[in-house]
Coordinates of C-alpha atoms in Angstrom, one line a residue:
X1 CA 30.4 -68.7 -5.9
X2 CA 32.6 -65.7 -6.7
X3 CA 30.8 -62.4 -7.1
X4 CA 31.1 -62.5 -10.8
X5 CA 29.7 -66.0 -11.0
X6 CA 26.7 -65.0 -8.8
X7 CA 25.9 -62.1 -11.1
X8 CA 26.1 -64.3 -14.2
X9 CA 23.8 -66.8 -12.5
X10 CA 21.2 -64.0 -11.8
X11 CA 21.4 -62.8 -15.4
X12 CA 20.9 -66.3 -16.7
X13 CA 18.0 -66.9 -14.4
X14 CA 16.3 -63.7 -15.5
X15 CA 16.8 -64.3 -19.2
X16 CA 15.9 -68.0 -19.2
X17 CA 13.3 -68.6 -16.5
X18 CA 11.9 -65.3 -15.4
X19 CA 11.1 -63.9 -18.9
X20 CA 7.4 -63.3 -19.7
X21 CA 5.3 -66.3 -20.9
X22 CA 1.8 -67.4 -21.5
X23 CA 1.3 -69.1 -18.1
X24 CA 0.3 -67.1 -15.0
X25 CA 1.2 -69.2 -12.0
X26 CA 0.3 -68.4 -8.5
X27 CA 2.7 -68.3 -5.5
X28 CA 5.5 -70.9 -5.7
X29 CA 4.3 -74.3 -4.4
X30 CA 6.1 -76.0 -1.5
X31 CA 9.7 -77.0 -2.3
X32 CA 11.1 -80.4 -1.6
X33 CA 14.6 -81.8 -2.2
X34 CA 15.2 -85.3 -3.5
X35 CA 18.7 -86.8 -3.2
X36 CA 19.6 -89.9 -5.2
X37 CA 22.2 -92.3 -3.9
X38 CA 22.4 -94.9 -6.7
X39 CA 24.2 -97.9 -5.3
X40 CA 22.8 -101.2 -3.9
X41 CA 24.5 -104.4 -2.8
X42 CA 23.1 -106.0 -5.9
X43 CA 20.5 -105.2 -8.6
X44 CA 17.0 -106.8 -7.9
X45 CA 15.5 -108.5 -10.9
X46 CA 12.3 -106.5 -10.8
X47 CA 13.9 -103.1 -10.3
X48 CA 13.8 -100.4 -13.1
X49 CA 15.2 -97.6 -10.9
X50 CA 18.5 -96.0 -11.5
X51 CA 20.4 -98.3 -9.2
X52 CA 23.8 -100.0 -9.6
X53 CA 25.6 -102.7 -7.8
X54 CA 28.3 -101.5 -5.4
X55 CA 31.7 -101.2 -7.1
X56 CA 34.2 -103.9 -6.3
X57 CA 36.5 -101.3 -4.8
X58 CA 33.8 -99.9 -2.6
X59 CA 31.5 -96.9 -2.6
X60 CA 33.0 -93.6 -3.6
X61 CA 31.2 -92.0 -0.7
X62 CA 33.4 -88.9 -0.2
X63 CA 33.6 -88.1 -3.9
X64 CA 29.9 -88.5 -4.4
X65 CA 29.1 -86.2 -1.5
X66 CA 31.5 -83.7 -3.1
X67 CA 29.5 -84.0 -6.3
X68 CA 26.2 -83.6 -4.5
X69 CA 27.5 -80.4 -2.9
X70 CA 28.6 -79.1 -6.3
X71 CA 25.3 -80.1 -7.8
X72 CA 23.4 -78.2 -5.1
X73 CA 25.6 -75.1 -5.5
X74 CA 24.9 -75.1 -9.3
X75 CA 21.2 -75.4 -8.6
X76 CA 20.9 -72.6 -6.0
X77 CA 19.9 -69.8 -8.5
X78 CA 16.8 -71.8 -9.5
X79 CA 15.5 -71.8 -5.9
X80 CA 16.8 -68.6 -4.3
X81 CA 14.6 -67.2 -1.6
X82 CA 12.6 -70.5 -1.2
X83 CA 12.6 -72.7 1.9
X84 CA 12.5 -76.5 1.9
X85 CA 9.7 -78.4 3.6
X86 CA 10.9 -82.0 3.0
X87 CA 14.0 -84.0 2.1
X88 CA 13.9 -87.5 0.7
X89 CA 17.1 -89.5 0.4
X90 CA 16.4 -92.4 -2.0
X91 CA 18.2 -94.9 -4.2
X92 CA 19.6 -97.4 -4.6
X93 CA 20.1 -98.2 -1.0
X94 CA 21.0 -95.0 0.8
X95 CA 21.6 -96.9 4.1
X96 CA 24.8 -98.2 2.5
X97 CA 26.3 -94.7 3.1
X98 CA 27.8 -94.2 6.5
X99 CA 25.9 -92.2 9.2
X100 CA 28.8 -89.7 9.0
X101 CA 28.2 -89.4 5.3
X102 CA 24.4 -88.8 5.7
X103 CA 25.2 -86.2 8.4
X104 CA 27.6 -84.4 6.1
X105 CA 24.9 -84.5 3.3
X106 CA 22.3 -83.0 5.6
X107 CA 24.8 -80.4 6.9
X108 CA 25.5 -79.3 3.3
X109 CA 21.8 -79.0 2.6
X110 CA 21.2 -76.9 5.8
X111 CA 24.2 -74.7 5.1
X112 CA 22.9 -73.8 1.6
X113 CA 19.1 -74.0 1.8
X114 CA 16.7 -72.8 4.6
X115 CA 15.0 -76.0 5.9
X116 CA 11.6 -75.2 7.5
X117 CA 11.1 -76.0 11.2
X118 CA 9.9 -79.6 11.4
X119 CA 11.3 -80.4 7.9
X120 CA 10.6 -84.1 7.2
X121 CA 13.8 -85.9 6.3
X122 CA 13.3 -89.5 5.0
X123 CA 16.0 -92.0 4.4
X124 CA 15.4 -95.3 2.5
X125 CA 16.9 -98.3 4.1
X126 CA 17.0 -102.0 3.3
X127 CA 17.1 -104.7 6.0
X128 CA 20.1 -106.2 4.3
X129 CA 22.1 -103.2 5.4
X130 CA 20.6 -103.3 8.9
X131 CA 22.9 -102.6 11.8
X132 CA 21.5 -101.7 15.2
X133 CA 23.9 -98.8 15.8
X134 CA 23.6 -97.5 12.3
X135 CA 19.8 -96.8 12.5
X136 CA 20.3 -94.9 15.8
X137 CA 23.2 -92.9 14.2
X138 CA 21.0 -92.0 11.2
X139 CA 18.4 -90.6 13.6
X140 CA 21.1 -88.6 15.4
X141 CA 22.4 -87.3 12.0
X142 CA 19.0 -85.6 11.4
X143 CA 16.9 -88.3 9.7
X144 CA 13.3 -88.0 11.0
X145 CA 11.6 -90.8 9.0
X146 CA 12.9 -94.2 7.9
X147 CA 11.4 -96.0 4.9
X148 CA 12.4 -99.7 5.0
X149 CA 12.2 -101.8 1.8
X150 CA 11.0 -105.0 3.4
X151 CA 8.9 -106.2 0.4
X152 CA 8.0 -109.5 2.2
X153 CA 8.6 -111.3 5.4
X154 CA 8.6 -114.7 3.6
X155 CA 12.0 -116.2 2.9
X156 CA 10.9 -118.0 -0.3
X157 CA 9.3 -114.8 -1.6
X158 CA 12.4 -112.8 -0.8
X159 CA 14.6 -115.3 -2.6
X160 CA 12.3 -115.1 -5.6
X161 CA 12.6 -111.3 -5.6
X162 CA 16.4 -111.4 -5.4
X163 CA 16.5 -109.6 -2.1
X164 CA 19.7 -109.8 -0.1
X165 CA 17.9 -109.9 3.3
X166 CA 15.9 -112.6 5.0
X167 CA 12.8 -112.7 7.3
X168 CA 14.9 -112.3 10.5
X169 CA 16.7 -109.2 9.2
X170 CA 13.4 -107.7 8.1
X171 CA 11.9 -108.2 11.6
X172 CA 15.0 -106.9 13.3
X173 CA 15.0 -103.8 11.1
X174 CA 11.3 -103.0 11.6
X175 CA 11.6 -103.6 15.4
X176 CA 14.4 -101.1 15.8
X177 CA 12.7 -98.6 13.5
X178 CA 9.7 -98.6 15.7
X179 CA 11.9 -98.0 18.8
X180 CA 14.1 -95.2 17.2
X181 CA 11.8 -93.2 14.9
X182 CA 8.6 -91.4 15.8
X183 CA 7.4 -92.2 12.3
X184 CA 8.5 -94.8 9.7
X185 CA 7.3 -96.7 6.7
X186 CA 7.4 -100.3 5.6
X187 CA 7.4 -101.2 1.9
X188 CA 5.6 -104.4 1.0
X189 CA 4.9 -105.9 -2.4
X190 CA 2.0 -108.2 -3.3
X191 CA 1.1 -110.5 -6.2
X192 CA 4.5 -112.1 -5.8
X193 CA 5.7 -115.3 -7.5
X194 CA 3.8 -118.2 -6.0
X195 CA 1.9 -116.0 -3.5
X196 CA -1.6 -116.8 -2.5
X197 CA -4.1 -115.1 -0.2
X198 CA -2.9 -117.1 2.8
X199 CA 0.7 -116.0 2.2
X200 CA -0.4 -112.4 1.8
X201 CA -2.2 -112.6 5.1
X202 CA 0.9 -113.9 6.8
X203 CA 2.9 -110.9 5.4
X204 CA 0.3 -108.5 6.7
X205 CA 0.1 -110.2 10.1
X206 CA 3.8 -109.6 10.5
X207 CA 3.8 -106.1 9.2
X208 CA 0.8 -104.9 11.2
X209 CA 2.3 -106.4 14.4
X210 CA 4.7 -103.5 14.4
X211 CA 1.8 -101.0 14.3
X212 CA 3.5 -99.1 11.5
X213 CA 2.6 -95.4 11.1
X214 CA 2.8 -95.9 7.3
X215 CA 2.6 -98.7 4.9
X216 CA 3.4 -98.6 1.1
X217 CA 1.9 -101.5 -0.7
X218 CA 2.9 -102.1 -4.3
X219 CA 1.7 -104.6 -6.9
X220 CA 4.7 -106.4 -8.4
X221 CA 4.8 -105.4 -12.1
X222 CA 7.2 -106.6 -14.8
X223 CA 8.9 -103.5 -15.9
X224 CA 10.7 -103.2 -19.3
X225 CA 14.5 -103.6 -19.2
X226 CA 14.6 -105.7 -16.1
X227 CA 15.6 -109.3 -15.6
X228 CA 12.0 -110.2 -14.8
X229 CA 10.9 -108.7 -18.1
X230 CA 13.4 -111.0 -19.9
X231 CA 12.7 -114.0 -17.8
X232 CA 9.2 -113.5 -16.3
X233 CA 8.2 -115.5 -13.2
X234 CA 4.8 -117.0 -12.8
X235 CA 2.6 -114.5 -11.0
X236 CA -0.9 -114.6 -9.6
X237 CA -3.6 -114.0 -12.2
X238 CA -5.5 -110.7 -12.4
X239 CA -8.5 -112.0 -10.4
X240 CA -6.3 -113.2 -7.5
X241 CA -4.3 -109.9 -7.6
X242 CA -7.6 -108.0 -7.3
X243 CA -8.7 -110.1 -4.4
X244 CA -5.3 -109.4 -2.7
X245 CA -5.9 -105.7 -3.1
X246 CA -9.3 -106.0 -1.6
X247 CA -7.8 -107.9 1.3
X248 CA -5.1 -105.2 1.8
X249 CA -7.7 -102.4 1.8
X250 CA -9.9 -104.3 4.3
X251 CA -7.2 -105.2 6.7
X252 CA -5.3 -101.9 6.7
X253 CA -8.6 -100.0 7.4
X254 CA -9.3 -102.4 10.3
X255 CA -5.8 -101.6 11.7
X256 CA -6.4 -97.9 11.6
X257 CA -4.5 -97.1 8.4
X258 CA -6.2 -94.8 5.9
X259 CA -5.6 -95.4 2.2
X260 CA -4.8 -91.8 1.2
X261 CA -3.1 -92.6 -2.1
X262 CA -3.2 -95.5 -4.5
X263 CA -0.3 -97.3 -2.8
X264 CA 0.0 -95.4 0.5
X265 CA -1.7 -96.1 3.8
X266 CA -1.1 -94.1 7.0
X267 CA -2.3 -93.4 10.5
X268 CA -3.5 -89.8 11.2
X269 CA -0.6 -87.4 11.3
X270 CA 1.8 -89.8 9.5
X271 CA 1.3 -89.2 5.8
X272 CA 4.5 -88.7 3.8
X273 CA 4.8 -85.0 3.4
X274 CA 7.4 -85.4 0.6
X275 CA 5.3 -87.7 -1.5
X276 CA 2.2 -85.6 -0.9
X277 CA 4.1 -82.7 -2.4
X278 CA 4.7 -84.7 -5.6
X279 CA 1.1 -85.8 -5.8
X280 CA -0.1 -82.2 -5.3
X281 CA 2.1 -81.0 -8.2
X282 CA 4.5 -79.2 -5.8
X283 CA 8.1 -78.4 -6.7
X284 CA 11.2 -80.5 -6.0
X285 CA 14.9 -80.0 -6.6
X286 CA 16.6 -83.3 -7.7
X287 CA 20.2 -83.9 -6.7
X288 CA 22.3 -86.9 -7.6
X289 CA 22.8 -89.4 -10.4
X290 CA 19.7 -89.5 -12.6
X291 CA 17.6 -87.3 -10.3
X292 CA 14.6 -85.5 -11.7
X293 CA 13.4 -82.1 -10.6
X294 CA 10.3 -79.9 -11.2
X295 CA 10.5 -76.2 -10.5
X296 CA 7.9 -73.4 -11.0
X297 CA 8.5 -69.9 -12.1
X298 CA 6.0 -67.1 -12.6
X299 CA 5.4 -68.0 -16.3
X300 CA 6.7 -71.5 -16.8
X301 CA 7.3 -75.0 -15.2
X302 CA 10.7 -76.5 -15.7
X303 CA 11.8 -80.2 -15.7
X304 CA 15.4 -81.1 -15.0
X305 CA 17.4 -84.3 -15.2
X306 CA 20.9 -85.0 -13.8
X307 CA 23.4 -87.3 -15.5
X308 CA 22.2 -90.8 -15.0
X309 CA 25.3 -93.0 -14.9
X310 CA 27.2 -92.5 -11.6
X311 CA 30.6 -92.2 -13.3
X312 CA 29.2 -89.5 -15.7
X313 CA 27.4 -87.7 -12.8
X314 CA 30.6 -87.6 -10.7
X315 CA 32.6 -86.2 -13.7
X316 CA 30.1 -83.7 -14.8
X317 CA 28.8 -82.5 -11.5
X318 CA 32.3 -81.8 -10.2
X319 CA 33.0 -79.9 -13.4
X320 CA 30.0 -77.7 -12.9
X321 CA 27.6 -79.5 -15.3
X322 CA 25.4 -81.7 -13.2
X323 CA 22.3 -81.2 -15.3
X324 CA 22.1 -83.4 -18.4
X325 CA 18.7 -82.2 -19.7
X326 CA 16.1 -79.6 -18.9
X327 CA 12.9 -78.7 -20.6
X328 CA 9.9 -76.4 -20.2
X329 CA 6.6 -78.2 -19.7
X330 CA 4.3 -77.1 -22.5
X331 CA 0.8 -75.8 -22.0
X332 CA -0.7 -78.9 -23.6
X333 CA 1.2 -81.3 -21.3
X334 CA 0.4 -79.5 -18.0
X335 CA -3.1 -80.9 -17.6
X336 CA -1.9 -84.5 -17.9
X337 CA 1.1 -83.9 -15.7
X338 CA -1.1 -82.4 -13.0
X339 CA -3.7 -85.2 -13.2
X340 CA -1.2 -88.0 -13.4
X341 CA -0.3 -87.0 -9.8
X342 CA -3.4 -85.5 -8.3
X343 CA -5.7 -88.3 -9.2
X344 CA -3.6 -90.7 -7.2
X345 CA -4.9 -89.1 -4.1
X346 CA -8.1 -90.5 -2.5
X347 CA -9.2 -87.0 -1.5
X348 CA -8.5 -85.7 -5.0
X349 CA -7.7 -82.0 -5.5
X350 CA -9.2 -78.6 -5.2
X351 CA -10.1 -76.9 -8.5
X352 CA -8.2 -73.8 -7.4
X353 CA -5.0 -75.9 -6.9
X354 CA -5.1 -76.8 -10.6
X355 CA -5.0 -73.1 -11.5
X356 CA -2.4 -72.3 -9.0
X357 CA 0.0 -75.0 -9.9
X358 CA -0.4 -75.0 -13.7
X359 CA -1.3 -71.4 -14.5
X360 CA -4.2 -72.7 -16.6
X361 CA -7.9 -71.9 -16.2
X362 CA -10.3 -74.7 -15.1
X363 CA -11.7 -74.8 -18.6
X364 CA -8.5 -76.6 -19.7
X365 CA -9.7 -79.8 -17.8
X366 CA -13.4 -79.3 -17.0
X367 CA -14.9 -81.0 -20.1
X368 CA -12.8 -84.1 -19.5
X369 CA -13.6 -84.1 -15.7
X370 CA -17.3 -83.8 -16.4
X371 CA -17.1 -86.7 -19.0
X372 CA -15.2 -88.8 -16.4
X373 CA -17.9 -87.9 -13.8
X374 CA -20.6 -89.0 -16.2
X375 CA -18.9 -92.5 -16.3
X376 CA -18.6 -92.7 -12.6
X377 CA -14.8 -92.3 -12.5
X378 CA -14.6 -89.0 -10.6
X379 CA -17.0 -87.0 -8.5
X380 CA -17.2 -83.3 -7.7
X381 CA -17.6 -82.1 -4.1
X382 CA -18.5 -78.6 -2.9
X383 CA -16.7 -77.4 0.2
X384 CA -16.4 -74.0 1.9
X385 CA -13.1 -73.6 0.1
X386 CA -14.5 -74.4 -3.4
X387 CA -15.0 -77.3 -5.7
X388 CA -13.0 -80.5 -5.3
X389 CA -12.7 -83.4 -7.7
X390 CA -11.8 -86.9 -6.4
X391 CA -11.7 -90.3 -8.0
X392 CA -14.5 -92.7 -7.1
X393 CA -13.8 -96.3 -6.0
X394 CA -14.2 -97.3 -9.7
X395 CA -11.9 -94.5 -10.7
X396 CA -9.2 -95.8 -8.4
X397 CA -9.7 -99.3 -9.9
X398 CA -9.2 -98.0 -13.4
X399 CA -6.8 -95.2 -12.5
X400 CA -4.6 -95.5 -15.6
X401 CA -7.6 -95.2 -17.9
X402 CA -8.8 -92.1 -15.9
X403 CA -5.4 -90.4 -16.1
X404 CA -5.0 -91.1 -19.8
X405 CA -8.2 -89.0 -20.5
X406 CA -6.0 -85.9 -19.9
X407 CA -3.3 -86.7 -22.4

């Protein structure tokens, strides 16, 4: 930025975001950075993420990295003076990018933002892009945590899901991740087309054989605007899916993995710091096509969205207009936005955290928390630090109903 540009950015920041308001927020929460790399080898039929098949003429890797750098430079006034405690590179399939590209991306982040010592850097990878040398090169580039989208170790299930990898590639990728990375995650899905409890057990047998530090276990859902929504496969019924979830909880606990969030299971010391920041209503700067961000200021909370289509993002970011939409989260929406995240955590949240992250008094949510407690959906706990609220086992089972109480 030229000196004049810098002064203009400060003036805009002061006039738009630092002006007085009705909220009184505490110290800024931890800041994370999410970087979206939107391309995949092909679009999976269940996926509603902002992902796109790789162009026939190849990835525009260098140009996209230029756009990310420009996006970051435009965003700096929003996060001046703040350090970053986690980075998550998601997609799409980020492992389609070269290790040299990932190294350049991380170098750009480090040159423009202070990364805290021990900053967690996660890269999503798919076994279909597995190369032995590539995983090691990602580690050398600065990635500290790999998240592998296995989804299943069953070839028939992988074919039904439209995945581009097979069982052998999934095993090879997980094996190398365990060798190269001190911490890694395996994504698995359950309630798949044609899946029964025996098939689920076989998937778990294979996954747990790697002694993964972290597992993310997702129920397959038919999302709008996906191929599966238009042509739905036959899925296990609700009772079978509930039995599958019970089996997952039982077997992961026996293997030493604690369910600390609705879909996340981890060994001690291996929880995902980046996702924990989301669930605790922390801040995150979103970079890349369609990336969302949430940033706190002394008197307001801001949501940002970047241009969704890769071509539009490339054009607009390089022209200095990476953000397509931004809006201030209203007072009435803040309780729901906080609870939508915090109630996903098995340990719940400290009452003081609600005040710190929303700028609202406890009275904004206490009547609804107390009503939910009377129905056995949440429970209060007194600690030396103050009162906590956490979902009960029943609250976890009916989480959507619990969250909707705060709309």
